[in-house]
């Protein structure tokens, strides 16, 4: 449907980029939904969580590419970004937690912890509260990774 491509340093230069991008994209992809306002709010919130995670944890240089696709009732968001071993390690650990059998317990423990908020909290929230199916692919040659979230934010039509 849509693809955004920007320099990762430009993206990471201003926190408000996350909100601006999520608001813009959600308005573009909600036009044909039964309750477009509700769908836009949910989509924007979910996308914002992904973008805020990418804002905090990404490789040093290169392009940040965001792709937005839809197949039937499933919306897929892909964030393709530069990465190094530390970035890959963070995302692999966070996705493993979010896909794990104890994701809800881990999410609640981290959410109500008095420690500094865990950077994986947003991905756990997407998995637990939004039912997102998270996945990760890595291109070692190009030193990039792609974080994908598949979401069903509206009940399937009968």
PDB file of C-alpha atoms in Angstrom:
ATOM      1  CA  UNK A   1       0.000   0.000   0.000  1.00  0.00           C
ATOM      2  CA  UNK A   2       2.562   2.568   1.186  1.00  0.00           C
ATOM      3  CA  UNK A   3       6.331   2.726   1.645  1.00  0.00           C
ATOM      4  CA  UNK A   4       8.283   5.408   3.501  1.00  0.00           C
ATOM      5  CA  UNK A   5      12.041   5.668   3.095  1.00  0.00           C
ATOM      6  CA  UNK A   6      14.175   8.060   5.137  1.00  0.00           C
ATOM      7  CA  UNK A   7      17.645   8.393   6.578  1.00  0.00           C
ATOM      8  CA  UNK A   8      17.798   6.724   9.984  1.00  0.00           C
ATOM      9  CA  UNK A   9      19.681   9.694  11.473  1.00  0.00           C
ATOM     10  CA  UNK A  10      17.034  12.129  10.223  1.00  0.00           C
ATOM     11  CA  UNK A  11      14.322   9.887  11.659  1.00  0.00           C
ATOM     12  CA  UNK A  12      16.114   9.596  15.021  1.00  0.00           C
ATOM     13  CA  UNK A  13      16.754  13.339  15.267  1.00  0.00           C
ATOM     14  CA  UNK A  14      13.268  14.172  16.552  1.00  0.00           C
ATOM     15  CA  UNK A  15      10.961  12.045  18.737  1.00  0.00           C
ATOM     16  CA  UNK A  16       7.885  13.645  17.160  1.00  0.00           C
ATOM     17  CA  UNK A  17       8.714  11.903  13.865  1.00  0.00           C
ATOM     18  CA  UNK A  18       7.178   8.739  15.353  1.00  0.00           C
ATOM     19  CA  UNK A  19       3.837  10.421  15.991  1.00  0.00           C
ATOM     20  CA  UNK A  20       3.843  12.336  12.698  1.00  0.00           C
ATOM     21  CA  UNK A  21       4.531   9.220  10.646  1.00  0.00           C
ATOM     22  CA  UNK A  22       2.033   7.036  12.506  1.00  0.00           C
ATOM     23  CA  UNK A  23      -0.719   9.666  12.233  1.00  0.00           C
ATOM     24  CA  UNK A  24      -0.123  10.180   8.510  1.00  0.00           C
ATOM     25  CA  UNK A  25       0.033   6.497   7.606  1.00  0.00           C
ATOM     26  CA  UNK A  26      -2.994   5.559   9.707  1.00  0.00           C
ATOM     27  CA  UNK A  27      -5.122   8.126   7.884  1.00  0.00           C
ATOM     28  CA  UNK A  28      -3.963   6.710   4.548  1.00  0.00           C
ATOM     29  CA  UNK A  29      -4.749   3.057   5.337  1.00  0.00           C
ATOM     30  CA  UNK A  30      -8.065   3.404   7.177  1.00  0.00           C
ATOM     31  CA  UNK A  31     -10.253   4.836   4.431  1.00  0.00           C
ATOM     32  CA  UNK A  32     -12.052   1.582   3.596  1.00  0.00           C
ATOM     33  CA  UNK A  33     -12.590   0.207   7.090  1.00  0.00           C
ATOM     34  CA  UNK A  34     -16.026  -0.231   8.642  1.00  0.00           C
ATOM     35  CA  UNK A  35     -15.200   2.179  11.474  1.00  0.00           C
ATOM     36  CA  UNK A  36     -12.394   4.176   9.930  1.00  0.00           C
ATOM     37  CA  UNK A  37     -11.887   6.435  12.964  1.00  0.00           C
ATOM     38  CA  UNK A  38     -11.521   3.507  15.384  1.00  0.00           C
ATOM     39  CA  UNK A  39      -9.286   1.652  12.946  1.00  0.00           C
ATOM     40  CA  UNK A  40      -7.079   4.734  12.426  1.00  0.00           C
ATOM     41  CA  UNK A  41      -6.659   5.190  16.177  1.00  0.00           C
ATOM     42  CA  UNK A  42      -5.711   1.539  16.733  1.00  0.00           C
ATOM     43  CA  UNK A  43      -3.405   1.448  13.719  1.00  0.00           C
ATOM     44  CA  UNK A  44      -1.720   4.703  14.699  1.00  0.00           C
ATOM     45  CA  UNK A  45      -1.126   3.472  18.253  1.00  0.00           C
ATOM     46  CA  UNK A  46       0.320   0.157  17.096  1.00  0.00           C
ATOM     47  CA  UNK A  47       2.525   1.784  14.477  1.00  0.00           C
ATOM     48  CA  UNK A  48       3.701   4.394  16.957  1.00  0.00           C
ATOM     49  CA  UNK A  49       4.904   1.621  19.304  1.00  0.00           C
ATOM     50  CA  UNK A  50       6.945   0.084  16.479  1.00  0.00           C
ATOM     51  CA  UNK A  51       8.389   3.427  15.414  1.00  0.00           C
ATOM     52  CA  UNK A  52       9.291   4.420  18.980  1.00  0.00           C
ATOM     53  CA  UNK A  53      11.161   1.142  19.369  1.00  0.00           C
ATOM     54  CA  UNK A  54      13.023   1.767  16.101  1.00  0.00           C
ATOM     55  CA  UNK A  55      13.711   5.342  17.257  1.00  0.00           C
ATOM     56  CA  UNK A  56      15.455   3.979  20.366  1.00  0.00           C
ATOM     57  CA  UNK A  57      17.224   0.973  18.829  1.00  0.00           C
ATOM     58  CA  UNK A  58      18.625   1.088  15.278  1.00  0.00           C
ATOM     59  CA  UNK A  59      21.907   0.935  13.418  1.00  0.00           C
ATOM     60  CA  UNK A  60      24.046   4.039  13.057  1.00  0.00           C
ATOM     61  CA  UNK A  61      23.752   4.883   9.375  1.00  0.00           C
ATOM     62  CA  UNK A  62      21.574   3.988   6.430  1.00  0.00           C
ATOM     63  CA  UNK A  63      17.961   4.086   5.407  1.00  0.00           C
ATOM     64  CA  UNK A  64      14.929   3.311   7.541  1.00  0.00           C
ATOM     65  CA  UNK A  65      12.276   1.832   5.270  1.00  0.00           C
ATOM     66  CA  UNK A  66       8.706   1.338   6.476  1.00  0.00           C
ATOM     67  CA  UNK A  67       6.335  -0.765   4.376  1.00  0.00           C
ATOM     68  CA  UNK A  68       2.622  -1.084   4.921  1.00  0.00           C
ATOM     69  CA  UNK A  69       0.713  -3.941   3.325  1.00  0.00           C
ATOM     70  CA  UNK A  70      -2.693  -5.544   3.617  1.00  0.00           C
ATOM     71  CA  UNK A  71      -3.867  -9.010   2.708  1.00  0.00           C
ATOM     72  CA  UNK A  72      -7.519  -9.605   3.537  1.00  0.00           C
ATOM     73  CA  UNK A  73      -8.029  -8.648   7.183  1.00  0.00           C
ATOM     74  CA  UNK A  74      -4.316  -8.720   8.050  1.00  0.00           C
ATOM     75  CA  UNK A  75      -2.325  -5.512   8.091  1.00  0.00           C
ATOM     76  CA  UNK A  76       1.442  -5.989   7.923  1.00  0.00           C
ATOM     77  CA  UNK A  77       3.906  -3.328   8.999  1.00  0.00           C
ATOM     78  CA  UNK A  78       7.576  -3.838   8.161  1.00  0.00           C
ATOM     79  CA  UNK A  79      10.371  -1.687   9.504  1.00  0.00           C
ATOM     80  CA  UNK A  80      13.598  -2.388   7.667  1.00  0.00           C
ATOM     81  CA  UNK A  81      16.602  -0.730   9.294  1.00  0.00           C
ATOM     82  CA  UNK A  82      20.369  -0.782   9.542  1.00  0.00           C
ATOM     83  CA  UNK A  83      21.635  -3.049  12.305  1.00  0.00           C
ATOM     84  CA  UNK A  84      24.727  -4.361  13.963  1.00  0.00           C
ATOM     85  CA  UNK A  85      25.129  -7.267  16.375  1.00  0.00           C
ATOM     86  CA  UNK A  86      23.793  -5.257  19.339  1.00  0.00           C
ATOM     87  CA  UNK A  87      20.702  -4.118  17.463  1.00  0.00           C
ATOM     88  CA  UNK A  88      20.034  -7.639  16.217  1.00  0.00           C
ATOM     89  CA  UNK A  89      20.482  -9.052  19.712  1.00  0.00           C
ATOM     90  CA  UNK A  90      17.958  -6.601  21.173  1.00  0.00           C
ATOM     91  CA  UNK A  91      15.300  -7.286  18.540  1.00  0.00           C
ATOM     92  CA  UNK A  92      15.816 -11.042  18.591  1.00  0.00           C
ATOM     93  CA  UNK A  93      15.427 -11.093  22.379  1.00  0.00           C
ATOM     94  CA  UNK A  94      12.364  -8.841  22.301  1.00  0.00           C
ATOM     95  CA  UNK A  95      10.632 -10.812  19.537  1.00  0.00           C
ATOM     96  CA  UNK A  96      11.418 -14.097  21.311  1.00  0.00           C
ATOM     97  CA  UNK A  97       9.821 -12.724  24.509  1.00  0.00           C
ATOM     98  CA  UNK A  98       6.773 -11.455  22.604  1.00  0.00           C
ATOM     99  CA  UNK A  99       6.297 -14.800  20.848  1.00  0.00           C
ATOM    100  CA  UNK A 100       6.940 -16.836  23.989  1.00  0.00           C
ATOM    101  CA  UNK A 101       4.322 -18.735  25.986  1.00  0.00           C
ATOM    102  CA  UNK A 102       4.724 -16.360  28.965  1.00  0.00           C
ATOM    103  CA  UNK A 103       4.499 -13.126  26.959  1.00  0.00           C
ATOM    104  CA  UNK A 104       1.579 -11.765  28.983  1.00  0.00           C
ATOM    105  CA  UNK A 105       3.266 -12.449  32.326  1.00  0.00           C
ATOM    106  CA  UNK A 106       6.557 -10.950  31.135  1.00  0.00           C
ATOM    107  CA  UNK A 107       4.704  -7.930  29.743  1.00  0.00           C
ATOM    108  CA  UNK A 108       2.852  -7.261  33.001  1.00  0.00           C
ATOM    109  CA  UNK A 109       6.023  -7.734  35.070  1.00  0.00           C
ATOM    110  CA  UNK A 110       7.887  -5.216  32.920  1.00  0.00           C
ATOM    111  CA  UNK A 111       4.932  -2.836  32.756  1.00  0.00           C
ATOM    112  CA  UNK A 112       4.549  -2.626  36.533  1.00  0.00           C
ATOM    113  CA  UNK A 113       8.247  -2.784  37.388  1.00  0.00           C
ATOM    114  CA  UNK A 114       9.720   0.119  39.321  1.00  0.00           C
ATOM    115  CA  UNK A 115      12.901  -0.181  37.241  1.00  0.00           C
ATOM    116  CA  UNK A 116      13.648   1.921  34.182  1.00  0.00           C
ATOM    117  CA  UNK A 117      11.148   0.870  31.478  1.00  0.00           C
ATOM    118  CA  UNK A 118      12.463  -1.969  29.354  1.00  0.00           C
ATOM    119  CA  UNK A 119      12.940  -1.060  25.688  1.00  0.00           C
ATOM    120  CA  UNK A 120      11.207  -4.324  24.732  1.00  0.00           C
ATOM    121  CA  UNK A 121       7.995  -3.214  26.469  1.00  0.00           C
ATOM    122  CA  UNK A 122       6.469  -1.722  23.303  1.00  0.00           C
ATOM    123  CA  UNK A 123       6.905  -4.942  21.345  1.00  0.00           C
ATOM    124  CA  UNK A 124       5.458  -6.954  24.215  1.00  0.00           C
ATOM    125  CA  UNK A 125       2.490  -4.568  24.309  1.00  0.00           C
ATOM    126  CA  UNK A 126       1.892  -5.079  20.599  1.00  0.00           C
ATOM    127  CA  UNK A 127       1.916  -8.824  21.035  1.00  0.00           C
ATOM    128  CA  UNK A 128      -0.228  -8.986  24.167  1.00  0.00           C
ATOM    129  CA  UNK A 129      -2.652  -6.065  23.784  1.00  0.00           C
ATOM    130  CA  UNK A 130      -2.929  -5.890  19.990  1.00  0.00           C
ATOM    131  CA  UNK A 131      -2.443  -9.575  19.177  1.00  0.00           C
ATOM    132  CA  UNK A 132       0.426  -8.733  16.829  1.00  0.00           C
ATOM    133  CA  UNK A 133       2.369 -11.580  15.300  1.00  0.00           C
ATOM    134  CA  UNK A 134       5.947 -10.297  15.350  1.00  0.00           C
ATOM    135  CA  UNK A 135       8.771 -11.663  13.224  1.00  0.00           C
ATOM    136  CA  UNK A 136      12.329 -10.733  12.419  1.00  0.00           C
ATOM    137  CA  UNK A 137      14.530 -11.317   9.393  1.00  0.00           C
ATOM    138  CA  UNK A 138      18.162 -10.394   9.007  1.00  0.00           C
ATOM    139  CA  UNK A 139      20.272  -9.649   5.929  1.00  0.00           C
ATOM    140  CA  UNK A 140      23.817 -10.197   7.213  1.00  0.00           C
ATOM    141  CA  UNK A 141      25.375  -9.126   3.912  1.00  0.00           C
ATOM    142  CA  UNK A 142      23.730  -5.684   4.020  1.00  0.00           C
ATOM    143  CA  UNK A 143      23.748  -5.466   7.851  1.00  0.00           C
ATOM    144  CA  UNK A 144      20.015  -4.834   7.981  1.00  0.00           C
ATOM    145  CA  UNK A 145      17.081  -6.334   9.771  1.00  0.00           C
ATOM    146  CA  UNK A 146      13.382  -6.235   9.131  1.00  0.00           C
ATOM    147  CA  UNK A 147      10.936  -6.206  12.022  1.00  0.00           C
ATOM    148  CA  UNK A 148       7.444  -7.184  10.915  1.00  0.00           C
ATOM    149  CA  UNK A 149       4.143  -7.006  12.784  1.00  0.00           C
ATOM    150  CA  UNK A 150       0.990  -8.600  11.438  1.00  0.00           C
ATOM    151  CA  UNK A 151      -2.189  -7.242  12.987  1.00  0.00           C
ATOM    152  CA  UNK A 152      -5.906  -7.862  12.723  1.00  0.00           C
ATOM    153  CA  UNK A 153      -7.419  -4.664  14.103  1.00  0.00           C
ATOM    154  CA  UNK A 154     -10.949  -5.120  12.804  1.00  0.00           C
ATOM    155  CA  UNK A 155     -13.240  -8.105  13.049  1.00  0.00           C
ATOM    156  CA  UNK A 156     -13.332 -10.035   9.778  1.00  0.00           C
ATOM    157  CA  UNK A 157     -16.395  -9.332   7.671  1.00  0.00           C
ATOM    158  CA  UNK A 158     -18.820 -12.267   7.440  1.00  0.00           C
TER     159      UNK A 158
END
